[in-house]
PDB file of C-alpha atoms in Angstrom:
ATOM      1  CA  MET D   1     312.423 183.177  47.544  1.00 63.00           C
ATOM      2  CA  SER D   2     315.306 183.087  49.940  1.00 85.00           C
ATOM      3  CA  LYS D   3     315.573 180.908  52.995  1.00 90.00           C
ATOM      4  CA  ALA D   4     315.294 183.956  55.252  1.00 92.00           C
ATOM      5  CA  GLY D   5     311.874 184.775  53.762  1.00 92.00           C
ATOM      6  CA  MET D   6     310.701 181.206  54.327  1.00 94.00           C
ATOM      7  CA  TYR D   7     311.881 181.327  57.965  1.00 95.00           C
ATOM      8  CA  ILE D   8     310.064 184.635  58.489  1.00 95.00           C
ATOM      9  CA  LYS D   9     306.853 183.183  57.038  1.00 95.00           C
ATOM     10  CA  MET D  10     307.155 180.095  59.244  1.00 96.00           C
ATOM     11  CA  ALA D  11     307.812 182.224  62.336  1.00 95.00           C
ATOM     12  CA  ALA D  12     304.814 184.428  61.511  1.00 95.00           C
ATOM     13  CA  ALA D  13     302.576 181.368  60.968  1.00 95.00           C
ATOM     14  CA  PHE D  14     303.793 179.824  64.223  1.00 95.00           C
ATOM     15  CA  THR D  15     303.125 183.045  66.127  1.00 94.00           C
ATOM     16  CA  ILE D  16     299.655 183.447  64.639  1.00 93.00           C
ATOM     17  CA  LEU D  17     298.685 179.865  65.426  1.00 93.00           C
ATOM     18  CA  SER D  18     300.218 179.677  68.880  1.00 94.00           C
ATOM     19  CA  VAL D  19     298.868 183.048  70.041  1.00 93.00           C
ATOM     20  CA  GLY D  20     295.774 183.388  67.887  1.00 91.00           C
ATOM     21  CA  GLY D  21     294.365 179.918  68.555  1.00 90.00           C
ATOM     22  CA  PRO D  22     294.086 180.248  72.337  1.00 92.00           C
ATOM     23  CA  ALA D  23     292.963 183.879  71.963  1.00 92.00           C
ATOM     24  CA  ALA D  24     290.159 182.813  69.605  1.00 91.00           C
ATOM     25  CA  LEU D  25     289.147 180.037  71.984  1.00 91.00           C
ATOM     26  CA  PHE D  26     289.030 182.494  74.880  1.00 90.00           C
ATOM     27  CA  TYR D  27     286.975 184.954  72.814  1.00 90.00           C
ATOM     28  CA  PHE D  28     284.431 182.478  71.413  1.00 92.00           C
ATOM     29  CA  GLN D  29     283.989 180.146  74.388  1.00 92.00           C
ATOM     30  CA  PRO D  30     280.822 181.037  76.336  1.00 91.00           C
ATOM     31  CA  THR D  31     281.035 181.669  80.065  1.00 90.00           C
ATOM     32  CA  ASP D  32     279.184 179.555  82.613  1.00 86.00           C
ATOM     33  CA  GLU D  33     276.593 182.290  83.081  1.00 88.00           C
ATOM     34  CA  GLU D  34     275.902 182.475  79.343  1.00 89.00           C
ATOM     35  CA  LEU D  35     275.439 178.716  79.195  1.00 87.00           C
ATOM     36  CA  PHE D  36     273.141 178.799  82.220  1.00 86.00           C
ATOM     37  CA  LYS D  37     270.976 181.472  80.570  1.00 88.00           C
ATOM     38  CA  ARG D  38     270.548 179.200  77.530  1.00 87.00           C
ATOM     39  CA  TYR D  39     269.003 176.425  79.659  1.00 86.00           C
ATOM     40  CA  ASN D  40     265.252 176.086  79.640  1.00 88.00           C
ATOM     41  CA  PRO D  41     263.614 177.102  82.955  1.00 88.00           C
ATOM     42  CA  GLU D  42     263.182 173.515  84.167  1.00 91.00           C
ATOM     43  CA  LEU D  43     266.874 172.718  83.673  1.00 87.00           C
ATOM     44  CA  GLN D  44     267.825 175.978  85.380  1.00 87.00           C
ATOM     45  CA  ARG D  45     265.698 175.015  88.383  1.00 88.00           C
ATOM     46  CA  LYS D  46     267.212 171.513  88.553  1.00 89.00           C
ATOM     47  CA  SER D  47     270.703 172.940  88.192  1.00 86.00           C
ATOM     48  CA  LEU D  48     270.138 175.361  91.043  1.00 87.00           C
ATOM     49  CA  GLU D  49     268.701 172.599  93.243  1.00 90.00           C
ATOM     50  CA  ASN D  50     271.646 170.265  92.634  1.00 91.00           C
ATOM     51  CA  ARG D  51     274.355 172.923  92.784  1.00 90.00           C
ATOM     52  CA  GLN D  52     274.935 172.671  96.536  1.00 91.00           C
ATOM     53  CA  GLY D  53     275.209 168.876  96.445  1.00 93.00           C
ATOM     54  CA  ARG D  54     277.618 168.921  93.518  1.00 93.00           C
ATOM     55  CA  GLN D  55     279.726 171.575  95.235  1.00 95.00           C
ATOM     56  CA  GLN D  56     279.848 169.473  98.409  1.00 95.00           C
ATOM     57  CA  ASP D  57     280.835 166.363  96.406  1.00 95.00           C
ATOM     58  CA  PHE D  58     283.590 168.310  94.684  1.00 95.00           C
ATOM     59  CA  ASP D  59     284.875 169.682  97.990  1.00 96.00           C
ATOM     60  CA  ASN D  60     284.953 166.157  99.448  1.00 94.00           C
ATOM     61  CA  PHE D  61     286.804 164.921  96.367  1.00 92.00           C
ATOM     62  CA  VAL D  62     289.426 167.664  96.617  1.00 94.00           C
ATOM     63  CA  THR D  63     289.828 167.072 100.348  1.00 93.00           C
ATOM     64  CA  LYS D  64     290.430 163.362  99.751  1.00 91.00           C
ATOM     65  CA  LEU D  65     292.913 164.122  96.985  1.00 90.00           C
ATOM     66  CA  LYS D  66     294.845 166.404  99.311  1.00 91.00           C
ATOM     67  CA  GLU D  67     294.781 163.683 101.941  1.00 89.00           C
ATOM     68  CA  TYR D  68     296.019 161.072  99.460  1.00 88.00           C
ATOM     69  CA  SER D  69     298.780 163.340  98.192  1.00 87.00           C
ATOM     70  CA  LYS D  70     300.258 163.637 101.691  1.00 88.00           C
ATOM     71  CA  SER D  71     301.263 159.971 101.683  1.00 83.00           C
ATOM     72  CA  ASP D  72     304.454 158.661 100.108  1.00 87.00           C
ATOM     73  CA  ARG D  73     302.570 156.273  97.838  1.00 87.00           C
ATOM     74  CA  PRO D  74     300.987 157.192  94.500  1.00 90.00           C
ATOM     75  CA  ILE D  75     297.517 158.720  94.767  1.00 87.00           C
ATOM     76  CA  TRP D  76     295.751 155.793  93.069  1.00 89.00           C
ATOM     77  CA  GLU D  77     297.229 153.341  95.585  1.00 90.00           C
ATOM     78  CA  ALA D  78     296.218 155.521  98.511  1.00 88.00           C
ATOM     79  CA  ALA D  79     292.725 155.873  97.024  1.00 88.00           C
ATOM     80  CA  ALA D  80     292.413 152.107  96.532  1.00 91.00           C
ATOM     81  CA  GLN D  81     293.533 151.463 100.105  1.00 90.00           C
ATOM     82  CA  ASP D  82     291.061 154.046 101.440  1.00 89.00           C
ATOM     83  CA  GLU D  83     288.264 152.545  99.337  1.00 91.00           C
ATOM     84  CA  ALA D  84     289.048 149.061 100.675  1.00 93.00           C
ATOM     85  CA  ARG D  85     289.057 150.422 104.226  1.00 92.00           C
ATOM     86  CA  THR D  86     285.722 152.154 103.605  1.00 92.00           C
ATOM     87  CA  ARG D  87     284.203 148.934 102.247  1.00 94.00           C
ATOM     88  CA  ALA D  88     285.479 146.975 105.236  1.00 93.00           C
ATOM     89  CA  ASN D  89     284.010 149.541 107.625  1.00 93.00           C
ATOM     90  CA  ALA D  90     280.692 149.470 105.772  1.00 92.00           C
ATOM     91  CA  ALA D  91     280.589 145.670 105.960  1.00 92.00           C
ATOM     92  CA  GLU D  92     281.397 145.800 109.668  1.00 93.00           C
ATOM     93  CA  ASP D  93     278.661 148.381 110.268  1.00 92.00           C
ATOM     94  CA  GLN D  94     276.222 146.234 108.325  1.00 94.00           C
ATOM     95  CA  LYS D  95     277.085 143.201 110.466  1.00 94.00           C
ATOM     96  CA  LYS D  96     276.587 145.251 113.637  1.00 94.00           C
ATOM     97  CA  ALA D  97     273.220 146.479 112.384  1.00 93.00           C
ATOM     98  CA  ALA D  98     272.152 142.915 111.520  1.00 93.00           C
ATOM     99  CA  ALA D  99     273.192 141.723 114.978  1.00 93.00           C
ATOM    100  CA  GLU D 100     271.243 144.561 116.585  1.00 94.00           C
ATOM    101  CA  ILE D 101     268.154 143.697 114.550  1.00 94.00           C
ATOM    102  CA  GLN D 102     268.474 140.043 115.525  1.00 94.00           C
ATOM    103  CA  LYS D 103     268.837 141.042 119.174  1.00 93.00           C
ATOM    104  CA  ARG D 104     265.675 143.171 118.980  1.00 93.00           C
ATOM    105  CA  ARG D 105     263.745 140.311 117.362  1.00 92.00           C
ATOM    106  CA  GLU D 106     264.771 137.927 120.120  1.00 92.00           C
ATOM    107  CA  GLU D 107     263.798 140.473 122.752  1.00 91.00           C
ATOM    108  CA  ILE D 108     260.385 140.954 121.141  1.00 90.00           C
ATOM    109  CA  LYS D 109     259.889 137.170 121.024  1.00 88.00           C
ATOM    110  CA  ARG D 110     260.817 136.886 124.720  1.00 87.00           C
ATOM    111  CA  GLN D 111     258.390 139.638 125.616  1.00 87.00           C
ATOM    112  CA  ALA D 112     255.659 137.993 123.552  1.00 84.00           C
ATOM    113  CA  ILE D 113     256.269 134.633 125.237  1.00 85.00           C
ATOM    114  CA  ASN D 114     256.383 136.149 128.734  1.00 82.00           C
ATOM    115  CA  GLY D 115     253.314 138.252 128.095  1.00 71.00           C
ATOM    116  CA  GLN D 116     251.084 135.309 127.056  1.00 62.00           C
TER     117      GLN D 116
END
């Protein structure tokens, strides 16, 4: 066999694999609706109940990614900085709540002492 025949066979094999593989995947891969129909009724119900929450979480995630991508730093650094800021704010809010609870307790004690 000549070299030209070998090159033609290799080109044909390459074309079949590079075009046929993704085409077969597209043809045989089930759609989301087909997968949903295969669920048992209880899983379908749970999936429908949680769909809105998952969609909201995804939207928040994408919004944060867009926000992170606007900065000059890499996304993972911006995300880490935002996470640290969120933790600091949560700790500060927790301290404020604890102080408020302590204040209420003292006020209740004062009222109890004055009332007796």
